[in-house]
Short mmCIF file of C-alpha atoms and ligand atoms in Angstrom, two decimals:
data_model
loop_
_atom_site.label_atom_id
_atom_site.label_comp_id
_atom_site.label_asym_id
_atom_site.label_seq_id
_atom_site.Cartn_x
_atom_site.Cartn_y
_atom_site.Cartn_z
CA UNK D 1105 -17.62 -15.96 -65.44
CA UNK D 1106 -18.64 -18.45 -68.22
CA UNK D 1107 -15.24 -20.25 -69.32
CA UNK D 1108 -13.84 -22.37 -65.79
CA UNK D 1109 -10.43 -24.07 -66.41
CA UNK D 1110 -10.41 -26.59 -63.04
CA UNK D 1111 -6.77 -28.35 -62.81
CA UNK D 1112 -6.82 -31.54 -61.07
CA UNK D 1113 -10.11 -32.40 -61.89
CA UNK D 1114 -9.68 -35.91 -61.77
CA UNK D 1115 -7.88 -36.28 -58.83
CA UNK D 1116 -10.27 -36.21 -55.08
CA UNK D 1117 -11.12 -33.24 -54.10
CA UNK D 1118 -11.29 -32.23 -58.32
CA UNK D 1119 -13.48 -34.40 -59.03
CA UNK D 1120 -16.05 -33.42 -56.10
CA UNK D 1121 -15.41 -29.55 -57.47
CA UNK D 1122 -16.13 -30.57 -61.11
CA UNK D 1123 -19.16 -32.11 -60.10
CA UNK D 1124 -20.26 -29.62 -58.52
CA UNK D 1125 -19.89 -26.88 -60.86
CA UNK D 1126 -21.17 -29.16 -64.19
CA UNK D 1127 -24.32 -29.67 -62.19
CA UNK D 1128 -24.78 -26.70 -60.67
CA UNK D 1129 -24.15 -24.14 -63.59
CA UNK D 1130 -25.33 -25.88 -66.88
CA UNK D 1131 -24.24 -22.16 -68.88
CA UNK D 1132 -20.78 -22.58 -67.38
CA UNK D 1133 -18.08 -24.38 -69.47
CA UNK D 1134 -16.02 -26.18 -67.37
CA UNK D 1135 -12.45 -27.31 -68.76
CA UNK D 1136 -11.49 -30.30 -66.42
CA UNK D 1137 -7.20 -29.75 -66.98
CA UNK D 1138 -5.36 -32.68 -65.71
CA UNK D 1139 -2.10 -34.58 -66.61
CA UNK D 1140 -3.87 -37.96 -65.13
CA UNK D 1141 -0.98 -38.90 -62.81
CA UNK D 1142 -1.39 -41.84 -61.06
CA UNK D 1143 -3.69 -39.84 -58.24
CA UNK D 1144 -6.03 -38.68 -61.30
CA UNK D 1145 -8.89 -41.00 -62.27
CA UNK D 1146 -11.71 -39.93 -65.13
CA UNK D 1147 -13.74 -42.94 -63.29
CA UNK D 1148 -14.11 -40.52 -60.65
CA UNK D 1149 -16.43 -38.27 -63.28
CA UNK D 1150 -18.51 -41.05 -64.77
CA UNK D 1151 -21.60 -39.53 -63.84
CA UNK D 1152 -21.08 -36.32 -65.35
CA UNK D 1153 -18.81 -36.73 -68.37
CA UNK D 1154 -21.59 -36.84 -71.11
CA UNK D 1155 -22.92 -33.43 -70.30
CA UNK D 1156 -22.31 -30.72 -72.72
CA UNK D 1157 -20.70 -27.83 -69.96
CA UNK D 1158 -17.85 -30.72 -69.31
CA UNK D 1159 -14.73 -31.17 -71.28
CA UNK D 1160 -11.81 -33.36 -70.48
CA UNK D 1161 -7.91 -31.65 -71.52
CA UNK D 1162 -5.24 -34.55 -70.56
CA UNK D 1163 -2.50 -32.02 -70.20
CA UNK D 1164 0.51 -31.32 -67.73
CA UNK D 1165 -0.04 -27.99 -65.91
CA UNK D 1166 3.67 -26.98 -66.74
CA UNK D 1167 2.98 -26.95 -70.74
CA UNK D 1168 2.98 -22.74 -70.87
CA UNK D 1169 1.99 -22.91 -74.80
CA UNK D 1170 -0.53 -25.98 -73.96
CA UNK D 1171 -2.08 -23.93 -71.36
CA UNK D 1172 -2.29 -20.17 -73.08
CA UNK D 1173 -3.48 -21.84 -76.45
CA UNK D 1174 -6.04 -23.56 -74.47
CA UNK D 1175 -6.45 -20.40 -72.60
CA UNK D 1176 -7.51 -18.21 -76.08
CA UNK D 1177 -9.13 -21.41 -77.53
CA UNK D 1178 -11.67 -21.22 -74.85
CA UNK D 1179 -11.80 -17.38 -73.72
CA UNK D 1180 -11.45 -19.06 -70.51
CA UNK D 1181 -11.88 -16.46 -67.29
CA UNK D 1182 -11.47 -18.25 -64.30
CA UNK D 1183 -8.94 -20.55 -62.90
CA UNK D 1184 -9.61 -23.08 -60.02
CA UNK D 1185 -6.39 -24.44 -59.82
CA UNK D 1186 -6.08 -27.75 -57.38
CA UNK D 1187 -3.87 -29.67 -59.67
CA UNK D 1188 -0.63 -30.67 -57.14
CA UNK D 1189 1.27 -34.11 -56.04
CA UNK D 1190 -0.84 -33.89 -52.78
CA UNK D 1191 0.84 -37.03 -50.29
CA UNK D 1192 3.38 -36.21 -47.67
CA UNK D 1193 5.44 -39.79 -47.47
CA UNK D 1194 5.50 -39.70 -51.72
CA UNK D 1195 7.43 -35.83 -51.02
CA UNK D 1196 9.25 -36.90 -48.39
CA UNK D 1197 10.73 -39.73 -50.96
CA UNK D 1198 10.67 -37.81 -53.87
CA UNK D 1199 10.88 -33.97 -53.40
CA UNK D 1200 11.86 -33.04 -56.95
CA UNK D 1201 8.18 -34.04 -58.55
CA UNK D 1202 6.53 -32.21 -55.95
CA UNK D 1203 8.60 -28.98 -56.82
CA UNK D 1204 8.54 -29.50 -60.27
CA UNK D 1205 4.38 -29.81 -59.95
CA UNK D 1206 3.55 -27.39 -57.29
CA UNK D 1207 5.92 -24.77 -57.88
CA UNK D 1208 6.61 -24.72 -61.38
CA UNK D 1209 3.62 -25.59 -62.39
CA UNK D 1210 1.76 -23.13 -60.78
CA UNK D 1211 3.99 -19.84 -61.71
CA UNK D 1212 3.46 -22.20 -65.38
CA UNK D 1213 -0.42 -21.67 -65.17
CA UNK D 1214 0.27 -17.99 -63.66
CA UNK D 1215 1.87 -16.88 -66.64
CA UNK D 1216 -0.11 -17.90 -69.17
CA UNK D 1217 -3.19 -16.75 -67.30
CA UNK D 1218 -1.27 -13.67 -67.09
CA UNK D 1219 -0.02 -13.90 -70.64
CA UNK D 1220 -4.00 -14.35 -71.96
CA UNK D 1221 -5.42 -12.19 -69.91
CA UNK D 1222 -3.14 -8.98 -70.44
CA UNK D 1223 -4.06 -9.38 -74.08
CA UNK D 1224 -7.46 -8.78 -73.90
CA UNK D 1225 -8.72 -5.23 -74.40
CA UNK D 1226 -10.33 -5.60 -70.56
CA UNK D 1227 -7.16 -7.11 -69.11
CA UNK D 1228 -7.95 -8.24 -66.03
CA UNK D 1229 -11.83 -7.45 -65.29
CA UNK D 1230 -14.12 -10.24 -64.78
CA UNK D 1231 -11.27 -12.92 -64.24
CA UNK D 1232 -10.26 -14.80 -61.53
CA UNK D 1233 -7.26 -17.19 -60.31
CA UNK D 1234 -8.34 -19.05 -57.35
CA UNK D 1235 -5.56 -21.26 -56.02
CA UNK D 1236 -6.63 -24.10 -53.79
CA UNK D 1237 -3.94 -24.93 -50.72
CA UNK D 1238 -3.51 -26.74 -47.85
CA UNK D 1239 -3.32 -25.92 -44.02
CA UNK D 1240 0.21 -27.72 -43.89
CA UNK D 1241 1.69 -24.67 -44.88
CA UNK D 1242 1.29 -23.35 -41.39
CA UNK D 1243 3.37 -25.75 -39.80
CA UNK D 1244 2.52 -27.88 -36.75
CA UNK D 1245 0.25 -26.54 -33.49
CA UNK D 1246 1.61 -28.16 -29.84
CA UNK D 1247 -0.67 -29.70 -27.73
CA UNK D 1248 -0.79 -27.26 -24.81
CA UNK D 1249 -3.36 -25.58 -22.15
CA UNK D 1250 -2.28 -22.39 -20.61
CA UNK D 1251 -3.52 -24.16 -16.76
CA UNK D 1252 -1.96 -27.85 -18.30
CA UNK D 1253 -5.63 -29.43 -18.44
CA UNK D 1254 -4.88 -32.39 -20.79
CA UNK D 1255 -6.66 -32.49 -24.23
CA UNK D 1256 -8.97 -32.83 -25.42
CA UNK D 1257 -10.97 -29.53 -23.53
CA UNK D 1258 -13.54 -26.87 -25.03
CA UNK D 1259 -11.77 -23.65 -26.20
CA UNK D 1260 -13.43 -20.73 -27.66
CA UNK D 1261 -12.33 -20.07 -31.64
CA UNK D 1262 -12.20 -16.52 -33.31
CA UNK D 1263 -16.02 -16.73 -34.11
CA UNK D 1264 -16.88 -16.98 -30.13
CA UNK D 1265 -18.07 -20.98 -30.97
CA UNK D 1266 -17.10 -23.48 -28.30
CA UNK D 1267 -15.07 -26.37 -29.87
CA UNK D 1268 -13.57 -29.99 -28.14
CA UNK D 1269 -9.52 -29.32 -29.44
CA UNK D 1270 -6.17 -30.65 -28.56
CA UNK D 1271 -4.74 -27.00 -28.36
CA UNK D 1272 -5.76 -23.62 -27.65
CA UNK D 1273 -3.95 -22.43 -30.71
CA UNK D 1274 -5.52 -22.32 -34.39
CA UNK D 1275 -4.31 -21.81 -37.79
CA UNK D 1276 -5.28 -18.01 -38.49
CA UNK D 1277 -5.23 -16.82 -41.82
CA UNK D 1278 -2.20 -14.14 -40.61
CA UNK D 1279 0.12 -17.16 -39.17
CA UNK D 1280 3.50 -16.99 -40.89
CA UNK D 1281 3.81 -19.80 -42.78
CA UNK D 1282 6.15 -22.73 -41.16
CA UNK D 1283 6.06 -25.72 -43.81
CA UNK D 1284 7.63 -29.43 -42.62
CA UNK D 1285 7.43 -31.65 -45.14
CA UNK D 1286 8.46 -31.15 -48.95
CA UNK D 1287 5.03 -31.46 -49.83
CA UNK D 1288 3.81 -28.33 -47.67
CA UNK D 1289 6.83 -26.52 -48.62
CA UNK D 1290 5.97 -27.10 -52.10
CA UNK D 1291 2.54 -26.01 -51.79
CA UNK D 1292 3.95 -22.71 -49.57
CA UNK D 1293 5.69 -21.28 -52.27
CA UNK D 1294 3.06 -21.92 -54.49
CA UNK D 1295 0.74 -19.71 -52.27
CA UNK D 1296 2.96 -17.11 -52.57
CA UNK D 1297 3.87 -17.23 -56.46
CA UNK D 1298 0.07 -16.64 -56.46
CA UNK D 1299 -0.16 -14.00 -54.20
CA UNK D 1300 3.11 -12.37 -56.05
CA UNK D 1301 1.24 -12.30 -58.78
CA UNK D 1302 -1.84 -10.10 -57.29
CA UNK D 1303 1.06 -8.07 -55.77
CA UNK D 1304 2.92 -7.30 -59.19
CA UNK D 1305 0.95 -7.54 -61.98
CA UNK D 1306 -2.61 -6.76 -60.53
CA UNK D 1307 -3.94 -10.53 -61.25
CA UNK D 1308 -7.22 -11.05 -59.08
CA UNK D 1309 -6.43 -13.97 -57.23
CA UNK D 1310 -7.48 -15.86 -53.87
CA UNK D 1311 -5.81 -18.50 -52.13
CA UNK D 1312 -7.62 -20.75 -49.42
CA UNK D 1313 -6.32 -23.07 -47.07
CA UNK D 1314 -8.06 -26.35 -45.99
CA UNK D 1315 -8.04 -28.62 -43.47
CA UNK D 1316 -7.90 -32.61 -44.05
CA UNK D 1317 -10.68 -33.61 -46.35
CA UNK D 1318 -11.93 -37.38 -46.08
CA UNK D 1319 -14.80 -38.57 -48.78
CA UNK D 1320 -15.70 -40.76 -51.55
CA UNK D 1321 -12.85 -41.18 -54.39
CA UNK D 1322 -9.99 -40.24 -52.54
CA UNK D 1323 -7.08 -42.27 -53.28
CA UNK D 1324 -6.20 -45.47 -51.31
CA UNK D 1325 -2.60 -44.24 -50.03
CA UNK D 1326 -4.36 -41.37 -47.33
CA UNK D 1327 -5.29 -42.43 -44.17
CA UNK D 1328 -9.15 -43.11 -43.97
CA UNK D 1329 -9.58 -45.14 -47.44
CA UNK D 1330 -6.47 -47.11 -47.05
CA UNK D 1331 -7.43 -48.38 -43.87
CA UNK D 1332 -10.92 -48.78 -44.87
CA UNK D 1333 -10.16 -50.88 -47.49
CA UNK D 1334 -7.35 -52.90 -45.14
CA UNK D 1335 -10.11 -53.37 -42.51
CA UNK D 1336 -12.28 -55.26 -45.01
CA UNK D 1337 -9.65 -57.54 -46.46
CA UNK D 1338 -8.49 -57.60 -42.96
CA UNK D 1339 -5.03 -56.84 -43.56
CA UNK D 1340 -2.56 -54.81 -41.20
CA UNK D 1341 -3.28 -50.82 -40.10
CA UNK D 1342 0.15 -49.03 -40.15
CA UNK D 1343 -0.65 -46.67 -37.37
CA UNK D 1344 2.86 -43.80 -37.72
CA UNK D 1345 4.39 -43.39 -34.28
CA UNK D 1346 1.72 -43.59 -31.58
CA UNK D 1347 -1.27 -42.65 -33.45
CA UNK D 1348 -1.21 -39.52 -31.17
CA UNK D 1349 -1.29 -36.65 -33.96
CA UNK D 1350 -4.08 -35.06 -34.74
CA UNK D 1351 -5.96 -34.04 -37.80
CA UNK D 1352 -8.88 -31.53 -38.40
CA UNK D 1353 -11.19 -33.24 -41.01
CA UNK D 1354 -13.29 -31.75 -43.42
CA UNK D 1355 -16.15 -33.61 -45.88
CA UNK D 1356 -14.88 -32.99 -49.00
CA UNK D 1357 -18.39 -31.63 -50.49
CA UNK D 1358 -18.60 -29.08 -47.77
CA UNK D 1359 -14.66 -28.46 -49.19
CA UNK D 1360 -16.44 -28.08 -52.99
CA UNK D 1361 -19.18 -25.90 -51.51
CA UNK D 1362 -16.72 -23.63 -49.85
CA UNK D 1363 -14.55 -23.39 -53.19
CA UNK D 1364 -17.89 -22.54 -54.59
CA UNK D 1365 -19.03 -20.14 -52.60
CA UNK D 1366 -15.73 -18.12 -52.39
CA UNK D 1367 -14.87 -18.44 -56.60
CA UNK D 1368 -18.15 -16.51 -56.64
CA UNK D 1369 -18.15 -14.52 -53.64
CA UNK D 1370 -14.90 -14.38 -52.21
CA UNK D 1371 -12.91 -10.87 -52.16
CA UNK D 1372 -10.10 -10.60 -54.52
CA UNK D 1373 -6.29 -10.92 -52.74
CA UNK D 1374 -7.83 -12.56 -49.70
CA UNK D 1375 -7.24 -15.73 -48.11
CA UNK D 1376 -9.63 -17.71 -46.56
CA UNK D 1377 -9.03 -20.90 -44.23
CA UNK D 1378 -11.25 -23.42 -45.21
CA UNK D 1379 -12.28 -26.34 -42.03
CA UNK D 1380 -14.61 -27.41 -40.28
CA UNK D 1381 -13.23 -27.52 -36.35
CA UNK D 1382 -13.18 -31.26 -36.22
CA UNK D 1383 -10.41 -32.33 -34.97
CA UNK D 1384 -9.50 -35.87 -34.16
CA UNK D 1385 -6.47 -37.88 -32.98
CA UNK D 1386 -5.45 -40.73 -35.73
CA UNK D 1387 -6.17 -43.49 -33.11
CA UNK D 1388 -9.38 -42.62 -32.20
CA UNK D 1389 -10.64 -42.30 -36.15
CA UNK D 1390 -8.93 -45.53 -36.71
CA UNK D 1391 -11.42 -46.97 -34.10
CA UNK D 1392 -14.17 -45.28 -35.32
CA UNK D 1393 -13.79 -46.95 -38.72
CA UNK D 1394 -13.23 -50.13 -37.53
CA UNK D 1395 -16.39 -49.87 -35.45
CA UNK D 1396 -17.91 -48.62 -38.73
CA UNK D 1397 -16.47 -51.23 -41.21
CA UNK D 1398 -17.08 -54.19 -39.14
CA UNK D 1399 -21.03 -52.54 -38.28
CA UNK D 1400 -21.75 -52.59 -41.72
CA UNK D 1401 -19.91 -55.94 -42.79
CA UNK D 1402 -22.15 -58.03 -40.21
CA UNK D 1403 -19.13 -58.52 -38.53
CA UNK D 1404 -19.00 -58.02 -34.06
CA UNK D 1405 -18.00 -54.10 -33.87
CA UNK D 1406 -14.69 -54.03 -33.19
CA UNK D 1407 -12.98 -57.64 -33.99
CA UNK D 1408 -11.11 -55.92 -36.07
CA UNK D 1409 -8.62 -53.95 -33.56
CA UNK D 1410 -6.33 -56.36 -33.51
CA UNK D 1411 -5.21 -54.99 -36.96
CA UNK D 1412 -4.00 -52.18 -35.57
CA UNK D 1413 -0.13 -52.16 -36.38
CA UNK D 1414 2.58 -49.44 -34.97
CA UNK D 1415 5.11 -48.38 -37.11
CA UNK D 1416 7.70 -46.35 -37.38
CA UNK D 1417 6.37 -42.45 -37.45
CA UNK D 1418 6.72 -40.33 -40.50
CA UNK D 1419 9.92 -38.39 -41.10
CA UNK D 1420 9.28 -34.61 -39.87
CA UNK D 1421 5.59 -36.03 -38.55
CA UNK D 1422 3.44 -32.67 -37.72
CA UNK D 1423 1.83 -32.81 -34.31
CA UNK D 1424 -1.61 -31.16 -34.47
CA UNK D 1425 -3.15 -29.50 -37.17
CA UNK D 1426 -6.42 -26.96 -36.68
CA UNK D 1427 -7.88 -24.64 -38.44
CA UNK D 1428 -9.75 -21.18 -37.58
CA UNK D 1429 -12.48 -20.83 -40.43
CA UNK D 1430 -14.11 -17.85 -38.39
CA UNK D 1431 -13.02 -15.74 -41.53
CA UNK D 1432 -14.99 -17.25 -44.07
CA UNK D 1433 -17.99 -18.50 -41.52
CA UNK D 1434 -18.41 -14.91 -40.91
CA UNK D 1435 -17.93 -13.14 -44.17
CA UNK D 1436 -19.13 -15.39 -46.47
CA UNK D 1437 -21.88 -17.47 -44.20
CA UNK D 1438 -20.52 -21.06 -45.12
CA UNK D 1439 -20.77 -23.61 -42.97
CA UNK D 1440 -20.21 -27.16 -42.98
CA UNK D 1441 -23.16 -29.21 -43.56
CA UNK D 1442 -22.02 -32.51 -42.37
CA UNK D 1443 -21.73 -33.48 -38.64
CA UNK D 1444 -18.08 -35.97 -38.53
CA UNK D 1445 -20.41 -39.14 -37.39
CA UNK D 1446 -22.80 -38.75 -40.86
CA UNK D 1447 -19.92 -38.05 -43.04
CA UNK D 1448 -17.49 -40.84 -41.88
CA UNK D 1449 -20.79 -43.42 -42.26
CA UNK D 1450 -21.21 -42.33 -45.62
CA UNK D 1451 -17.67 -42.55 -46.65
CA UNK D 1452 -17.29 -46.15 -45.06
CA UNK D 1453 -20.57 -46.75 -46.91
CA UNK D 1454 -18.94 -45.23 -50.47
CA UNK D 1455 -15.96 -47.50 -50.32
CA UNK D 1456 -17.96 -50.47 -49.30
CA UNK D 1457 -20.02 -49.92 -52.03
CA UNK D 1458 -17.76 -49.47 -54.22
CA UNK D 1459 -15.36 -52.41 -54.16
CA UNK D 1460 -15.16 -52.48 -58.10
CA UNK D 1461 -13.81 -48.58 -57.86
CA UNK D 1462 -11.15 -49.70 -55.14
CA UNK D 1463 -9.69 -52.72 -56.74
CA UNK D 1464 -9.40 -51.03 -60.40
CA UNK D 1465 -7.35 -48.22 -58.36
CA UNK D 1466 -5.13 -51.00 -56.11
CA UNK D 1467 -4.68 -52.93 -59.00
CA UNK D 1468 -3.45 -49.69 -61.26
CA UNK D 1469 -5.85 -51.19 -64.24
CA UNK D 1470 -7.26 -47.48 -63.86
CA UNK D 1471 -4.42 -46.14 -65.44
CA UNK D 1472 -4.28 -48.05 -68.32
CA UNK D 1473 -7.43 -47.83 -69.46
CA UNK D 1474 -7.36 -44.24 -69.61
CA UNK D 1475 -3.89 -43.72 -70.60
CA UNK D 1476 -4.84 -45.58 -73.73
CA UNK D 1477 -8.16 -43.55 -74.33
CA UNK D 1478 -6.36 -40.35 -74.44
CA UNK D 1479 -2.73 -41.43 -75.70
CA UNK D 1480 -3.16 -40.03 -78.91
CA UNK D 1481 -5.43 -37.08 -78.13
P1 NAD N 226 -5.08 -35.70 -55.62
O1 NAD N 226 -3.66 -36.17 -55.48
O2 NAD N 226 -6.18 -36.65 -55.33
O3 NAD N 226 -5.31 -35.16 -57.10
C1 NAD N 226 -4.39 -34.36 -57.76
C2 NAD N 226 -4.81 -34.25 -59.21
O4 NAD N 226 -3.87 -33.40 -59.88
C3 NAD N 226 -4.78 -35.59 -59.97
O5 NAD N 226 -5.94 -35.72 -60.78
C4 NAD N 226 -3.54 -35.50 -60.83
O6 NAD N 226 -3.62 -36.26 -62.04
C5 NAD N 226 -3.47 -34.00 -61.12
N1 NAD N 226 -2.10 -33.56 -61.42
C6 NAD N 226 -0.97 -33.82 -60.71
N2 NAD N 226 0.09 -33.25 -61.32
C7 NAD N 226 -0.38 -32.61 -62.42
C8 NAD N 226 0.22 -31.81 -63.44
N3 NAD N 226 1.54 -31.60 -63.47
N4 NAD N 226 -0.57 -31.29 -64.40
C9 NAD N 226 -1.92 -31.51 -64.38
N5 NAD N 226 -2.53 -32.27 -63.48
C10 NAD N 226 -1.78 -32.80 -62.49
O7 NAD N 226 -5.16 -34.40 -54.71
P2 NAD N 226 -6.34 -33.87 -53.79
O8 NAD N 226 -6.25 -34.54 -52.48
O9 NAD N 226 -7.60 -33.91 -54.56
O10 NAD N 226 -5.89 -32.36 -53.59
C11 NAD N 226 -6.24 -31.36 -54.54
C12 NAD N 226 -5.66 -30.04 -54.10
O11 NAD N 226 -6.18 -29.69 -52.82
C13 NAD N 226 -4.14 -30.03 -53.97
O12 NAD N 226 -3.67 -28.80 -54.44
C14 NAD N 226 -3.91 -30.19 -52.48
O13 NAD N 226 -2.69 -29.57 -52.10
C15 NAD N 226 -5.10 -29.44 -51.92
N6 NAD N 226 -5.56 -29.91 -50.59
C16 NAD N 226 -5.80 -31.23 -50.35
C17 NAD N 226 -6.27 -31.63 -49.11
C18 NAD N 226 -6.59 -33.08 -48.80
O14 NAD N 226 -6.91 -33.42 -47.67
N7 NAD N 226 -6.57 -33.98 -49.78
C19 NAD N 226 -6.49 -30.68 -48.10
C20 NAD N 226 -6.23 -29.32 -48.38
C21 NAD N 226 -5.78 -28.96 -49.63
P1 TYD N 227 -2.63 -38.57 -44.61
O1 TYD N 227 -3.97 -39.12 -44.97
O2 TYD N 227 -1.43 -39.02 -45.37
O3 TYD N 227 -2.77 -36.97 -44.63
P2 TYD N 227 -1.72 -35.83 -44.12
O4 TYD N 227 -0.38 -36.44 -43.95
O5 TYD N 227 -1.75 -34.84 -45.25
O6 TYD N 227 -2.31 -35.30 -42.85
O7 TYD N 227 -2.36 -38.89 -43.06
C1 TYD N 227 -3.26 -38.50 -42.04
C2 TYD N 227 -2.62 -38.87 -40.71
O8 TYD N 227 -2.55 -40.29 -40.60
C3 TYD N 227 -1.19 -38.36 -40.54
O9 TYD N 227 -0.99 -37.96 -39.20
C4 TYD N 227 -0.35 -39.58 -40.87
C5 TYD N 227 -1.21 -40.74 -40.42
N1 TYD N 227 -1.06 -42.00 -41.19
C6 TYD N 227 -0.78 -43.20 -40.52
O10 TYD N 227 -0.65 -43.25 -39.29
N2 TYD N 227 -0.63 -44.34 -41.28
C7 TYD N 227 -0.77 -44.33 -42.65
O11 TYD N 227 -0.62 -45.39 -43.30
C8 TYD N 227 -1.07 -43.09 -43.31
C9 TYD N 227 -1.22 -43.03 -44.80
C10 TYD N 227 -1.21 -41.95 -42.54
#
C-alpha cells in the first residue's frame, strides 16, 4: 500500500501515527485528513510537515464527495481512520456532535471508500480500512477476587503473564460490547458500521481497541496533561468521585507502533485489543505526577498534594477498565516498549518542556492561527 489517508491526524494519538508513518516509509504518501476541531493541532506535526510523503487535507470526515474525490485524486488504498470527538464529559454534555462525528462520519468515510474502491477493475485487493477504537466500548470491569483478596493482587492474563490488577476479569476481544457514556456508545456503533461493512460488501477491514494512551501532545482536558499543567501553575486537581477508578495506560508510541504493525500485518476482519496491562487507580497516578512535577521543578516532592481537590464524580463514571492484549502479543509479537515509570517521566518532561505548546493550546491562539492558514484552501 502506497496512498495512506490517516483521519485525525492532527489530533494526539494522529499525530504520533503520522509521524510515524512519514518517517518510517519515505515511498508512502500519507494524506493527514482532518477537520481541525478544537482537539486537532498542525503544531503537533511541525517536525514533519516539510517532507514530501506528507500532505495536509483540512476536511470534515462526513463530506462523502470531499472524501471519494480525494479518494480518486490520490488512488489512495488504505484508510487509518482515528478521526472521532474522543472526551467523555464533552459527550456526556453534548451527545449529538459525538454521533454526528463517530457514527456518521465513519459509515461517511465507509462509503466512499466503498464507493472508490468498487470502481476499480481490482475492487477490493490490496486495500485496507483500519478503524482505530477504544476499550470503552466494553463497558466497565468490577473490582472483584473470587477468595475477596482486596486489589491490587497478581492474576494470570490469557498469555500465561503474571500482572498486579484490580480485577480478575479483562477486556477480551469476544466481550459483548456494553458502552456507558455517549462517547463509547458512539464509538460502538462505529465498530460495528465497520465491521458491517466487511460483513456485506467484502471491504477488508480491522478494528482495534486500545486502552488509555498518555504522551506528548495530548490535549489539556484528559487527565494526565491537565493536571500536569495545574501542578505547575499550582492550581486545583479535580479528582471525580474518590479517585478510586482505574485506568489501564498505554504510551501512545507503543499505541502508533501497534497501529503499525497490525495496518501491515494484521489479518483482515479481525480485531485486536491494543494495551499494555498497566493498570493504575486515578489517585495513585495523580501522586505519581505530582512527585514527578515537583522532582523536576526543584520543588520538595510532594508539596504539591495539597492540590488535590474532590469533586463531584462523572455522570455514568466506569469503574475499572483492562485490557487482554494476549491476541496481538501472540500473533503479531508486539509488545510495549515502555515500562509506566520511563514513559510518565518523559511525558512530565514533554509538557515541562514545552510550556510554549501548552499555553498556545489553553489560550485557544492555536486555533486561530491555523484556521486562518487554511480558511480559504
Ligand atoms: P483527539 O481528540 O486528540 O483527536 C481527534 C482528531 O480528530 C482531531 O485532530 C480532530 O480535529 C479530528 N476530527 C474530529 N472530528 C473530525 C471530523 N468530523 N472530520 C475530520 N477530523 C475530525 O483524539 P485522540 O485521543 O487522538 O483519539 C484518536 C482516536 O483514537 C479516536 O478515534 C479515539 O476514539 C481513539 N482512542 C483514543 C484513546 C485515548 O486514550 N486518547 C484510547 C483508545 C482509542
Ligand atoms: P480521561 O483522561 O478523561 O479519560 P477517560 O475518561 O477516557 O478514561 O479520564 C481518565 C480518568 O480520570 C477517568 O477515570 C476520569 C478521571 N478524571 C478526573 O478524576 N478528573 C479530571 O479532571 C479528568 C479530566 C478525569
Amino acid at each position: 500500500m502506497k496512498n495512506i489517508i490517516i483521519t485525525g491526524g492532527a489530533g494526539f494519538i494522529g499525530s504520533h501515527v503520522v509521524r510515524l508513518f512519514v518517517n518510517k516509509y519515505p515511498d508512502y504518501k500519507i494524506i493527514n485528513l482532518d477537520k481541525l476541531t478544537y482537539a486537532g493541532n498542525l503544531a503537533n506535526l511541525k517536525d514533519i510537515e516539510d517532507k514530501p510523503n506528507y500532505k495536509f487535507v483540512k476536511m470534515d470526515i462526513c463530506d462523502f464527495d470531499g472524501v471519494l474525490t480525494l479518494m480518486q485524486d490520490e488512488k489512495v488504498d488504505g484508510i487509518i481512520h482515528l478521526a472521532a470527538e474522543s472526551h467523555v464529559d464533552r459527550s456526556i454534555k453534548d451527545p449529538f456532535t459525538f454521533a454526528q462525528t463517530n457514527v456518521m462520519g465513519t459509515l461517511s468515510l465507509l462509503q466512499a471508500a466503498k464507493a472508490y474502491w468498487e470502481s476499480l477493475p481490482e475492487k477490493y485487493e490490496g486495500k485496507r480500512f483500519y478503524h482505530i477504537s477504544t476499550d470503552e466500548v466494553y463497558g466497565a470491569l468490577q473490582m472483584t477476587h473470587p477468595e475477596g483478596i482486596e486489589p491490587p493482587f497478581t492474576t494470570k492474563a490469557s498469555s500465561g503473564k503474571h500482572h498486579l490488577a484490580y480485577g480478575e476479569k479483562f477486556f477480551t476481544e469476544d466481550l459483548k460490547y456494553q458502552p456507558h457514556s455517549p462517547y463509547s456508545a458512539a464509538k460502538a456503533s462505529s465498530d460495528h458500521f465497520v465491521r458491517a461493512f466487511h460483513d456485506t460488501f467484502g471491504m477488508p477491514t480491522i478494528v482495534t481497541n486500545c486502552s488509555n494512551n498518555y504522551g506528548p501532545y495530548q490535549f489539556p482536558e484528559k487527565l494526565i496533561p491537565l493536571f500536569i499543567n495545574n501542578i505547575r501553575h499550582r492550581k486545583p486537581l479535580p479528582v471525580y468521585g474518590k479517585g478510586e477508578n482505574v485506568r489501564d495506560w498505554l504510551y501512545v508510541v507503543d499505541h502508533a507502533r501497534a497501529i503499525d504493525t497490525i495496518f501491515h500485518e494484521g489479518k483482515i476482519a479481525e480485531t485486536y485489543n491494543i494495551g499494555g496491562f498497566n493498570e493504575w487507580k486515578n489517585i495513585d497516578i495523580i501522586r505519581v505526577l505530582i512527585n514527578t512535577v515537583d522532582r523536576l521543578l526543584g520543588r520538595p516532592e510532594g508539596a504539591d498534594m495539597d492540590l488535590i481537590t474532590y469533586v463531584t464524580d462523572r455522570a455514568g463514571h466506569d469503574l475499572r477498565y483492562a485490557i487482554d492484549s494476549s491476541k496481538l502479543q501472540r500473533e503479531l509479537g508486539w509488545e510495549p516498549s515502555l515500562q509506566f515509570e520511563e514513559g510518565i517521566e518523559k511525558t512530565v518532561r514533554w509538557y515541562l518542556d514545552n510550556q510554549e505548546w501548552m499555553d498556545n493550546v489553553t489560550s485557544g491562539d492555536y486555533m486561530k492561527y491555523y484556521n486562518d492558514m487554511y480558511a480559504n484552501r
